[in-house]
PDB file of C-alpha atoms in Angstrom:
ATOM      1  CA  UNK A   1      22.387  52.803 -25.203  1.00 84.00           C
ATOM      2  CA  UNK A   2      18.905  53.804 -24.963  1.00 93.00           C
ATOM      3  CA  UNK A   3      17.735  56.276 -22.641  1.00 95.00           C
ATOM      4  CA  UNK A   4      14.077  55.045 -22.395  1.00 97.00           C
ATOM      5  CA  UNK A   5      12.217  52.328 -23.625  1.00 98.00           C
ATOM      6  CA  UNK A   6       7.969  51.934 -23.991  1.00 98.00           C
ATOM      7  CA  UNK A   7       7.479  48.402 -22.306  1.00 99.00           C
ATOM      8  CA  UNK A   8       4.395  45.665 -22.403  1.00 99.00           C
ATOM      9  CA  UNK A   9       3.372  43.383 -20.260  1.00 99.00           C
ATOM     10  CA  UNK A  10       0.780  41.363 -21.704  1.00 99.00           C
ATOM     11  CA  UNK A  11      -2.081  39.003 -19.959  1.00 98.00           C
ATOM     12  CA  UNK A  12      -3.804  36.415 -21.224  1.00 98.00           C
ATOM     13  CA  UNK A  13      -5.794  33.514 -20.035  1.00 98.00           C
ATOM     14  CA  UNK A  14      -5.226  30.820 -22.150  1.00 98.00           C
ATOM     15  CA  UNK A  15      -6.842  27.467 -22.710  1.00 98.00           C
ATOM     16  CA  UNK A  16      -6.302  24.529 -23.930  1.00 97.00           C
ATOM     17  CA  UNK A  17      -6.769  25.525 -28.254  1.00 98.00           C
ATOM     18  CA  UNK A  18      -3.188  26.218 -29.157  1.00 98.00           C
ATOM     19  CA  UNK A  19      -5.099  28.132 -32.668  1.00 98.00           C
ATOM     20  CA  UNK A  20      -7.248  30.426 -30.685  1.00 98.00           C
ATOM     21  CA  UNK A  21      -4.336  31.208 -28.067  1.00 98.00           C
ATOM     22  CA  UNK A  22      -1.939  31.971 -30.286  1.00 98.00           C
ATOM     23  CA  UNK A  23      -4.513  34.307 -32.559  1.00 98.00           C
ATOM     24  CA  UNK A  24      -5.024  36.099 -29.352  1.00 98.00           C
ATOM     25  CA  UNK A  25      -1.120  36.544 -28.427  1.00 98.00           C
ATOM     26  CA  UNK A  26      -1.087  37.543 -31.946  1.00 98.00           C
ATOM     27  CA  UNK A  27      -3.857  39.910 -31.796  1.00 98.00           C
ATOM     28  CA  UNK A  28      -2.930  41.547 -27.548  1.00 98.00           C
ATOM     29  CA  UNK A  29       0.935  42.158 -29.260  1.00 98.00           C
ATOM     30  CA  UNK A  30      -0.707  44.105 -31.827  1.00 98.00           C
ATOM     31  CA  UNK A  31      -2.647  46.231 -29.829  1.00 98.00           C
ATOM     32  CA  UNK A  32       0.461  46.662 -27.667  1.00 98.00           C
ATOM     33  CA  UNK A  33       2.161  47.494 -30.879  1.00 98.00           C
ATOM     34  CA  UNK A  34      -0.298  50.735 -32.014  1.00 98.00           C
ATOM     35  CA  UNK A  35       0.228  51.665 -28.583  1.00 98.00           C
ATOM     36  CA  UNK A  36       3.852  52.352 -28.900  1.00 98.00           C
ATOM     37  CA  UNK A  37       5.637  49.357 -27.260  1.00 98.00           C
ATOM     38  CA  UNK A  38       9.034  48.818 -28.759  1.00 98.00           C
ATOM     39  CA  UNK A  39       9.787  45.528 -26.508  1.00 99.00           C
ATOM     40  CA  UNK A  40       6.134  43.370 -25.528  1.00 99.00           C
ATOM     41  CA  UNK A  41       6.264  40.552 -22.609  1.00 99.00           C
ATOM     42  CA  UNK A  42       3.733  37.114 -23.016  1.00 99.00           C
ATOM     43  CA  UNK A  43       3.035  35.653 -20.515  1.00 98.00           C
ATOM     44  CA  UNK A  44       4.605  31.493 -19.465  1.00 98.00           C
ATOM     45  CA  UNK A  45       2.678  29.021 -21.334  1.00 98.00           C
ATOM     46  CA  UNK A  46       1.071  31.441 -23.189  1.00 98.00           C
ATOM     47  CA  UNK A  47       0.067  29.128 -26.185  1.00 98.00           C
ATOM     48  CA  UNK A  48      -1.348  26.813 -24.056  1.00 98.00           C
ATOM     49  CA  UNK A  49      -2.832  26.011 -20.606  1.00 97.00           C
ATOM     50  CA  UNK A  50      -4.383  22.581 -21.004  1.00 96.00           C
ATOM     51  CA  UNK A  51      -6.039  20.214 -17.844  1.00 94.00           C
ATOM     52  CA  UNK A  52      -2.814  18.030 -18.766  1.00 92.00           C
ATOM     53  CA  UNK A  53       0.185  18.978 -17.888  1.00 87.00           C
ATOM     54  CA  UNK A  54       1.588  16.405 -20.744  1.00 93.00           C
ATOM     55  CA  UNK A  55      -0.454  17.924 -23.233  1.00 96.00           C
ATOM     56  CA  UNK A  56       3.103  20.021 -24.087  1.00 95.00           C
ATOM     57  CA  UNK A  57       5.629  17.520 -24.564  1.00 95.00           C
ATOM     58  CA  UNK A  58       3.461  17.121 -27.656  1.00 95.00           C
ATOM     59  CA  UNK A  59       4.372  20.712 -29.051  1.00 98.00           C
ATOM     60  CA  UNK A  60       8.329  20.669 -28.078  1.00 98.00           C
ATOM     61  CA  UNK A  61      10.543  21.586 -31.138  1.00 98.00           C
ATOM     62  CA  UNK A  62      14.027  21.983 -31.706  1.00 98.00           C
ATOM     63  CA  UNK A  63      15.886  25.232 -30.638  1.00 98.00           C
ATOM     64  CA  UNK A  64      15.970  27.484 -33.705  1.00 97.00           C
ATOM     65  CA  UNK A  65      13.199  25.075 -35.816  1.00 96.00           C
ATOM     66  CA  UNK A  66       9.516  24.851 -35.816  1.00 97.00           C
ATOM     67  CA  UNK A  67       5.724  26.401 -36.223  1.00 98.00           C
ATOM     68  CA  UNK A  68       6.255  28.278 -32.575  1.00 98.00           C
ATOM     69  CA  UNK A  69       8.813  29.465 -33.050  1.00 98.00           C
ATOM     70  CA  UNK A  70       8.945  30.899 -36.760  1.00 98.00           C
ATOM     71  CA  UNK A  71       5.345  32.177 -35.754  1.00 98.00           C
ATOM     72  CA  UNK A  72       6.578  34.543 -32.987  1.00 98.00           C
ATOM     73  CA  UNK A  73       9.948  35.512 -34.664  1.00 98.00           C
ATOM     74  CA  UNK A  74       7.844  36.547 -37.614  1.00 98.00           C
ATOM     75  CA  UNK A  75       5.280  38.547 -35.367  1.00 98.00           C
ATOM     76  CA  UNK A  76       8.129  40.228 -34.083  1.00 98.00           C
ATOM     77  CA  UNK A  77       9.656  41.383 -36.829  1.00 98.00           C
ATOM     78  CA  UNK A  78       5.825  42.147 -38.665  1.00 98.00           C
ATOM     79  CA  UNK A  79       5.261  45.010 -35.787  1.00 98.00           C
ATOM     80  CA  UNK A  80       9.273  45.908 -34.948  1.00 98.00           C
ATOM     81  CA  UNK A  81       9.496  45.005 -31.668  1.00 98.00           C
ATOM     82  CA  UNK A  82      11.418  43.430 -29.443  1.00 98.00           C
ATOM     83  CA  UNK A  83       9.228  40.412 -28.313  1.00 99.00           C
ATOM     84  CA  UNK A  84       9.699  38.051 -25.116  1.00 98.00           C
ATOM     85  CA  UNK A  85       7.969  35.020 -26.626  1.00 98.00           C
ATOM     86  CA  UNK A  86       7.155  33.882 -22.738  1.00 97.00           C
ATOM     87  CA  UNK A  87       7.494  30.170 -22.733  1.00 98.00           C
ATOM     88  CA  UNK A  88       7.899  27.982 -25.424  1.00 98.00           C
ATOM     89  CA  UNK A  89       8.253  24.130 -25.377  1.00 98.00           C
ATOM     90  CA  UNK A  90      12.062  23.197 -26.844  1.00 98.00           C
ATOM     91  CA  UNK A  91      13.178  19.311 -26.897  1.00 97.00           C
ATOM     92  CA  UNK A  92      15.384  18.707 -24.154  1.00 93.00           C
ATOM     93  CA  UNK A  93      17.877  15.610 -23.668  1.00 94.00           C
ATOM     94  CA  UNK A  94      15.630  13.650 -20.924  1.00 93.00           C
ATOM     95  CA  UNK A  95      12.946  11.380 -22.222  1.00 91.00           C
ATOM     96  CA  UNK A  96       9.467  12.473 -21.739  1.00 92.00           C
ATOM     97  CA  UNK A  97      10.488  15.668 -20.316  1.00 95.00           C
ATOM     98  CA  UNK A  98      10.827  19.409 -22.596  1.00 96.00           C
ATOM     99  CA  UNK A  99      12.583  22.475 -21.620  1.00 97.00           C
ATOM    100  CA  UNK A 100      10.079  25.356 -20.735  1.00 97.00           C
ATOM    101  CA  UNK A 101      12.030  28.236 -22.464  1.00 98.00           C
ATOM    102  CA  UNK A 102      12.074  32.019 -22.730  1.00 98.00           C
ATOM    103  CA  UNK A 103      12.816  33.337 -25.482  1.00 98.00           C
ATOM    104  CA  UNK A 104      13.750  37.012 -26.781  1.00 98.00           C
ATOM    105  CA  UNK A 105      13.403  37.655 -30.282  1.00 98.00           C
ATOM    106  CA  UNK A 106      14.440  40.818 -32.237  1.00 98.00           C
ATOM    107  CA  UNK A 107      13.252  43.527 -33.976  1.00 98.00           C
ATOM    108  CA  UNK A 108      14.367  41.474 -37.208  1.00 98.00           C
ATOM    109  CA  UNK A 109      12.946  38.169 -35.655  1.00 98.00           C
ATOM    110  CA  UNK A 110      16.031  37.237 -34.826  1.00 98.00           C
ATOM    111  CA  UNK A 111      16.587  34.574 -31.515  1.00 98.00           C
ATOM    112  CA  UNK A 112      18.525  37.011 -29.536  1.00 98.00           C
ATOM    113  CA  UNK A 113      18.505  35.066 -26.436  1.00 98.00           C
ATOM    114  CA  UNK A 114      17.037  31.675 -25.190  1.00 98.00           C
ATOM    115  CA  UNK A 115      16.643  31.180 -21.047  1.00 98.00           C
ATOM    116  CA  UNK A 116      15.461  27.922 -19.659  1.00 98.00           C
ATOM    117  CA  UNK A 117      13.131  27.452 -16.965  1.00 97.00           C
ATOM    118  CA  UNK A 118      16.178  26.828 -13.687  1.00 96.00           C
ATOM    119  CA  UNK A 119      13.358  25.808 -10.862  1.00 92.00           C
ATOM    120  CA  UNK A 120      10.797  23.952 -11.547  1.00 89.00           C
ATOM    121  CA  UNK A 121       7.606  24.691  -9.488  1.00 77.00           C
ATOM    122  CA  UNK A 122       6.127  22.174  -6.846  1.00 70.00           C
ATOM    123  CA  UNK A 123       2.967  22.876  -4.915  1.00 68.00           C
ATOM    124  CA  UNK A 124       0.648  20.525  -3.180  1.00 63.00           C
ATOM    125  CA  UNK A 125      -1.262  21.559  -0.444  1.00 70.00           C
ATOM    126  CA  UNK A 126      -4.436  18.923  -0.912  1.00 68.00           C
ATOM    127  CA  UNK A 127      -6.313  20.820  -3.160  1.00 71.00           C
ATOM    128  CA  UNK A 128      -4.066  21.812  -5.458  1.00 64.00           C
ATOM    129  CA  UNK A 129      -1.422  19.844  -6.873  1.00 63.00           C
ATOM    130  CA  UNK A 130       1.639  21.287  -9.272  1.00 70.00           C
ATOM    131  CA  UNK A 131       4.432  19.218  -9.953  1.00 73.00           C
ATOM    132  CA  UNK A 132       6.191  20.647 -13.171  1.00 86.00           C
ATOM    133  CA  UNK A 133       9.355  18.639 -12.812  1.00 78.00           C
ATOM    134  CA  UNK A 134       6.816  15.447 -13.794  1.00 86.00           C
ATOM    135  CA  UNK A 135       7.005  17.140 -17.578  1.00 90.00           C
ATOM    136  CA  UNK A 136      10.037  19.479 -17.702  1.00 94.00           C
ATOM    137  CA  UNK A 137      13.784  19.478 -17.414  1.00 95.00           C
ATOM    138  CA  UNK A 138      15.511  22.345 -15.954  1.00 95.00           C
ATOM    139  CA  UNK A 139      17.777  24.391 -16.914  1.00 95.00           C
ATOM    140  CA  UNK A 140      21.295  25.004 -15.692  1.00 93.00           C
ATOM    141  CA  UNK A 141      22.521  28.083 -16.936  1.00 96.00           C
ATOM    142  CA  UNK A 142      21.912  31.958 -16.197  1.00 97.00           C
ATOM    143  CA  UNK A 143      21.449  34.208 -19.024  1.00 98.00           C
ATOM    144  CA  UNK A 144      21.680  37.811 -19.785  1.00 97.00           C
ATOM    145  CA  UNK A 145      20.739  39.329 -22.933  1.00 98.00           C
ATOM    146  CA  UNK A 146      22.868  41.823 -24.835  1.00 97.00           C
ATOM    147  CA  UNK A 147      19.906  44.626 -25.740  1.00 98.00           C
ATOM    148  CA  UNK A 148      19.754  47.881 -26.652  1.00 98.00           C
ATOM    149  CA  UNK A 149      19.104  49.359 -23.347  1.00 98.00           C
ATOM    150  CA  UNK A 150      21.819  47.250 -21.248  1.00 97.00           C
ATOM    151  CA  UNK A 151      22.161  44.039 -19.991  1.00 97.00           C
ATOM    152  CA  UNK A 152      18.711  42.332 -19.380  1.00 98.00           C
ATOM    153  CA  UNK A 153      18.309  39.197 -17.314  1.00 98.00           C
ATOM    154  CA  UNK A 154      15.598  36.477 -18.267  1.00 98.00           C
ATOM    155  CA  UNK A 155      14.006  33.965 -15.490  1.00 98.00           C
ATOM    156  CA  UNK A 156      10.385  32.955 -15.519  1.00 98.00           C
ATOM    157  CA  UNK A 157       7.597  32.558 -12.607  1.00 95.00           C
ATOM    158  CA  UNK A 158       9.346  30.566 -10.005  1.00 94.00           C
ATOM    159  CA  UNK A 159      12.278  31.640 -10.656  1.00 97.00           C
ATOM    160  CA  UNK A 160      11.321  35.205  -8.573  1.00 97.00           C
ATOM    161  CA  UNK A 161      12.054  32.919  -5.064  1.00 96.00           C
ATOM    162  CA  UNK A 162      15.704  32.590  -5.873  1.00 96.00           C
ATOM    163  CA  UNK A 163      17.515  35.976  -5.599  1.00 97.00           C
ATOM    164  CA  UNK A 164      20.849  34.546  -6.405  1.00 96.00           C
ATOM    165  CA  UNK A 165      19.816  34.214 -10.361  1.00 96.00           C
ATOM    166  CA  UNK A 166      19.066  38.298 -10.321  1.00 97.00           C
ATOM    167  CA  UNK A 167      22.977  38.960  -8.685  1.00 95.00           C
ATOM    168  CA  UNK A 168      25.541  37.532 -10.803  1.00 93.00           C
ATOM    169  CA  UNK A 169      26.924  39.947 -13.509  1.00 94.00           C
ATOM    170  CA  UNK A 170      26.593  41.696 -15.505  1.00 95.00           C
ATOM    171  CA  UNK A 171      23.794  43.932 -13.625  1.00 95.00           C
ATOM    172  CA  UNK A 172      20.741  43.728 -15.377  1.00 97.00           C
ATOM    173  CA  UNK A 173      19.177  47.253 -16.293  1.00 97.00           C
ATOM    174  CA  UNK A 174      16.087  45.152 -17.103  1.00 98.00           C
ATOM    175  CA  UNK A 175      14.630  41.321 -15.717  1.00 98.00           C
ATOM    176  CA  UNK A 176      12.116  39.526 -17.581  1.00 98.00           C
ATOM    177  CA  UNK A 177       9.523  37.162 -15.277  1.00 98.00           C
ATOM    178  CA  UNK A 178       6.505  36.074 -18.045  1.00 98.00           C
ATOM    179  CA  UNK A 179       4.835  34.216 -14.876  1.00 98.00           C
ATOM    180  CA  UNK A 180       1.689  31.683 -14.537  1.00 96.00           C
ATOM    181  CA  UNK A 181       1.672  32.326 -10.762  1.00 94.00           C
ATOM    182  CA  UNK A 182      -1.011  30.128  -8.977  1.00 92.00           C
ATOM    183  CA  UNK A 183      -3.331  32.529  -6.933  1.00 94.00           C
ATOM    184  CA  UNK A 184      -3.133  31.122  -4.258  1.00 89.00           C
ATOM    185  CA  UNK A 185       0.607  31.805  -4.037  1.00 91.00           C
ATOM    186  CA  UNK A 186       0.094  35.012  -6.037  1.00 92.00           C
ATOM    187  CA  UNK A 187      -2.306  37.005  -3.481  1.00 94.00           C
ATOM    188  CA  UNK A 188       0.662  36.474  -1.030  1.00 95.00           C
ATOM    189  CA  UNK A 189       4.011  36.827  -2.945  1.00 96.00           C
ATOM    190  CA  UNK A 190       3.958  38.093  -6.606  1.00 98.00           C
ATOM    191  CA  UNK A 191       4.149  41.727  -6.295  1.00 98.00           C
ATOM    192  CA  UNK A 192       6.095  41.645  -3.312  1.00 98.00           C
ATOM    193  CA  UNK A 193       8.525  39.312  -4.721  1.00 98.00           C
ATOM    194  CA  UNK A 194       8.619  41.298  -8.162  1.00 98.00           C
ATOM    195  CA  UNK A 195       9.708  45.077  -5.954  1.00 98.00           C
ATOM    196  CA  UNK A 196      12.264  42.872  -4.166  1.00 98.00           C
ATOM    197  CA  UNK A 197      14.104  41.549  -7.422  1.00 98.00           C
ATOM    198  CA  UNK A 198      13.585  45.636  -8.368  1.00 98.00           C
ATOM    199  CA  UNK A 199      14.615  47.024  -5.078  1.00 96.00           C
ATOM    200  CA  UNK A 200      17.846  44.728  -4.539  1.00 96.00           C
ATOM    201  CA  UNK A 201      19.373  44.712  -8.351  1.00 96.00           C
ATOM    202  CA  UNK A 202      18.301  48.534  -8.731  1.00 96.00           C
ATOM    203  CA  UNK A 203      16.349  47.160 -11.881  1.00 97.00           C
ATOM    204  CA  UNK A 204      13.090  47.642 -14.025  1.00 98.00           C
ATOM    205  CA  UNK A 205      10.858  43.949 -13.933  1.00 98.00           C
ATOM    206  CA  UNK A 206       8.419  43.269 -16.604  1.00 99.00           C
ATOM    207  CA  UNK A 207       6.195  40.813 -15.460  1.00 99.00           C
ATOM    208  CA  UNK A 208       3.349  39.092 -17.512  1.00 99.00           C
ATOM    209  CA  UNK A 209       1.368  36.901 -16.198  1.00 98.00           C
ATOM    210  CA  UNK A 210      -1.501  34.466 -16.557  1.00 98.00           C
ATOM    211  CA  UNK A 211      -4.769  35.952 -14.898  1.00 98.00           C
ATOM    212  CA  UNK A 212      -8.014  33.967 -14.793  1.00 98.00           C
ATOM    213  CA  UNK A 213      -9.627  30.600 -14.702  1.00 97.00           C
ATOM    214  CA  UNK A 214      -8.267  27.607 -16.964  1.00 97.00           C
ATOM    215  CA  UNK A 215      -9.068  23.978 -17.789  1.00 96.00           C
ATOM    216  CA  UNK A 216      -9.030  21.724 -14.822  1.00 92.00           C
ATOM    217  CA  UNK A 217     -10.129  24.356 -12.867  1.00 92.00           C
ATOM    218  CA  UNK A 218      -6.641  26.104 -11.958  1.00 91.00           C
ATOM    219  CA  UNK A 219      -6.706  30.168 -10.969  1.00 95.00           C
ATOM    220  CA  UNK A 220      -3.871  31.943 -12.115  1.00 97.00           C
ATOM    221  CA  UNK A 221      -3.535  35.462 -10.129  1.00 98.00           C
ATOM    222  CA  UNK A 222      -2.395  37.691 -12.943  1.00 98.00           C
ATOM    223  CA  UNK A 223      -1.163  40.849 -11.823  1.00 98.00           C
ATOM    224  CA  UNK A 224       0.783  41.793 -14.872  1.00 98.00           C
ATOM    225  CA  UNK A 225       3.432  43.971 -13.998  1.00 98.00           C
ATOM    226  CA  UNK A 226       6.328  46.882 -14.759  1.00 99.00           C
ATOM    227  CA  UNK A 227       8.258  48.185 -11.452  1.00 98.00           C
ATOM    228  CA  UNK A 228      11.130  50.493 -11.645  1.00 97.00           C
ATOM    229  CA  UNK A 229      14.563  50.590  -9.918  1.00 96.00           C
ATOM    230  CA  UNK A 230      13.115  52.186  -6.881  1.00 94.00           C
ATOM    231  CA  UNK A 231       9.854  49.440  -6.060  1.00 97.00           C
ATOM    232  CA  UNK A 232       7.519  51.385  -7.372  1.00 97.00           C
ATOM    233  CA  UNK A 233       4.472  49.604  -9.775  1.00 98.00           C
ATOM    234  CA  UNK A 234       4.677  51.789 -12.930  1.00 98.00           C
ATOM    235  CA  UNK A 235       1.682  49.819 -14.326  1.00 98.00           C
ATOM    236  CA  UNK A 236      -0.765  46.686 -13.446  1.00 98.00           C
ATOM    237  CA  UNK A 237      -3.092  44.932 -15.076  1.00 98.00           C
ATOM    238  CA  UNK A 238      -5.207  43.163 -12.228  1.00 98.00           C
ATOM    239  CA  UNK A 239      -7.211  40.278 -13.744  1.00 97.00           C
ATOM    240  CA  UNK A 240      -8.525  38.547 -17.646  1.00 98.00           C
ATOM    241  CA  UNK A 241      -6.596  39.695 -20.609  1.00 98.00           C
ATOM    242  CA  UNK A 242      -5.002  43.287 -20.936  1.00 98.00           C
ATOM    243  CA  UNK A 243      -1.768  44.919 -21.060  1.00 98.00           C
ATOM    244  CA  UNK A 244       0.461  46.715 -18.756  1.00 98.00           C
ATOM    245  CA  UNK A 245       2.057  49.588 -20.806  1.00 98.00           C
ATOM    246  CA  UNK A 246       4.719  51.955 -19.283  1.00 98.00           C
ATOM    247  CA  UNK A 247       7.625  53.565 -20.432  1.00 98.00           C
ATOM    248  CA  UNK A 248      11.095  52.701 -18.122  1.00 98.00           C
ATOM    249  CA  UNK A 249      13.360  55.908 -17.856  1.00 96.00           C
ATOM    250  CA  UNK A 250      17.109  54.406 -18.006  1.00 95.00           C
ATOM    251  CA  UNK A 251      18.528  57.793 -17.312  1.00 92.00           C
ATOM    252  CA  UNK A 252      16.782  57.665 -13.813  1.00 78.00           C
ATOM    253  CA  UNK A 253      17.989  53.936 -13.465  1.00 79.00           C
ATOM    254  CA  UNK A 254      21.807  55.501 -13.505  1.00 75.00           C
ATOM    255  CA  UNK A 255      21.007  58.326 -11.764  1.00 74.00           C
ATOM    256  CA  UNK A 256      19.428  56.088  -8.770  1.00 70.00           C
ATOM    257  CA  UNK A 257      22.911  53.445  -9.313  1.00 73.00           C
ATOM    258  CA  UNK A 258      25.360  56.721  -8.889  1.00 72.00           C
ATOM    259  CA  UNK A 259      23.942  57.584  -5.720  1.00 66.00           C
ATOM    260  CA  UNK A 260      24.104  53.908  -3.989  1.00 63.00           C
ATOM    261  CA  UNK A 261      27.094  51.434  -2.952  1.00 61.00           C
ATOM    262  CA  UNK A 262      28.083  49.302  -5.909  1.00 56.00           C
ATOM    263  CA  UNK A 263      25.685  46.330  -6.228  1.00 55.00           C
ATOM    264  CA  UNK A 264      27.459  42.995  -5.272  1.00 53.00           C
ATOM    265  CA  UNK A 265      27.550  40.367  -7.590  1.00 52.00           C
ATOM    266  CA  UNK A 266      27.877  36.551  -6.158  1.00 52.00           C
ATOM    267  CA  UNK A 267      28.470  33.219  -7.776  1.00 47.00           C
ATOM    268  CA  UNK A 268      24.947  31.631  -8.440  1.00 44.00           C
ATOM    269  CA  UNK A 269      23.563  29.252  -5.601  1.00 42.00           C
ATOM    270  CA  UNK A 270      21.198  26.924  -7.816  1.00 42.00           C
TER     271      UNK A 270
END
């Protein structure tokens, strides 16, 4: 197992030019790359933040097949990393509706693990108006990613709300959350909900996020993030693109685990 590992969390604020987005996911896991990163986060919906929320079911492949997804696996493999492709559109099996998918790729480019989106985000206060189960199906099943570290659990964005996910074994040394939190929900929940899933699964979170203004006019509050075991933000990258770079310490993680009660793992409550 590996003792440490050099972590990214990158931001972006993408539009609605799937080209120019992707050259600049391209061009922020480089960067991350040269700066020593052996595993880099994207953010959700990283190739693409359009007006229209249908604008995606256009771009849904097949699992395993398709420009996406050859794209990242070979960017992964070009720099050596370990690369959490944030969300990517798969086909699902309900009409007009696509699965909003995380996906892990290895150091090889290799699909080492595929997570799909389990709750779907609704928020409509007037103003603003989110209703992602208009364009997505959810997923049903939790997954946990055999790495080189340990055990690492994948969820995205909304997900953070439902502890539940975080608890079931194995215990996750590490929990993904690539995140386009709204800001108006962000200024009052993300970090705190991000050292809570730390704090109660004695685990690291990397956290990228979408941070700045997009077409239609939606805010995303950004934030990127890496907390360790203990709660405490290793590394933050506040607002527009960047990257939150940190190195987690697994060593400490076990040291911290040896010195609590045994974490208790529950059946999943969806």
């Amino acid at each position: 197992m590996m003792e440490t590992l050099t972590a990214a969390a990158i931001q972006m604020v993408s539009g609605d030019d799937l080209a120019a987005n992707l050259e600049r996911a391209e061009a922020l896991l480089a960067e991350a790359a040269a700066q020593g990163a052996q595993f880099v986060a994207l953010p959700e919906y990283f190739y693409l933040m359009p007006a229209d929320e249908r604008a995606r079911l256009a771009l849904a492949e097949p699992f395993g097949a398709g420009p996406l997804q050859q794209r990242l696996a070979a960017a992964a493999a070009h720099h050596g990393v370990w690369l959490l492709a944030g969300t990517l559109p798969l086909q699902g099996t309900q009409p007009g509706r696509f699965c909003n998918s995380s996906l892990l790729f290895g150091p090889q480019g290799q699909c080492a693990a595929r997570y799909d989106k389990t709750h779907l985000f609704g928020f409509d206060d007037g103003r603003e108006r989110y209703a992602e189960a208009d364009t997505m199906q959810a997923g049903d099943s939790i997954v946990s990613a055999a790495t080189p570290w340990g055990p690492t659990r994948l969820s995205v964005c909304y997900d953070l709300r439902f502890p539940e996910l975080y608890r079931q074994a194995p215990a996750p040394v590490l929990i993904t959350a690539p995140a386009a939190f709204t800001h108006t929900t962000g200024q009052a929940h993300w970090e705190l909900l991000l050292r809570a899933r730390a704090v109660e699964n004695l685990a690291f979170v990397v956290a990228p996020g979408q941070g700045g203004v997009h077409p239609g006019g939606k805010r995303t509050f950004g934030h990127s993030m890496i907390v360790d075991p203990w709660g405490q933000v290793l590394a933050c990258h506040a607002e527009g693109e960047g990257i939150a770079l940190a190195t987690l310490d697994f060593t400490g993680q076990q040291t911290w685990r040896s010195r609590l009660p045994a974490l208790q793992h529950r059946r999943f409550i969806g």
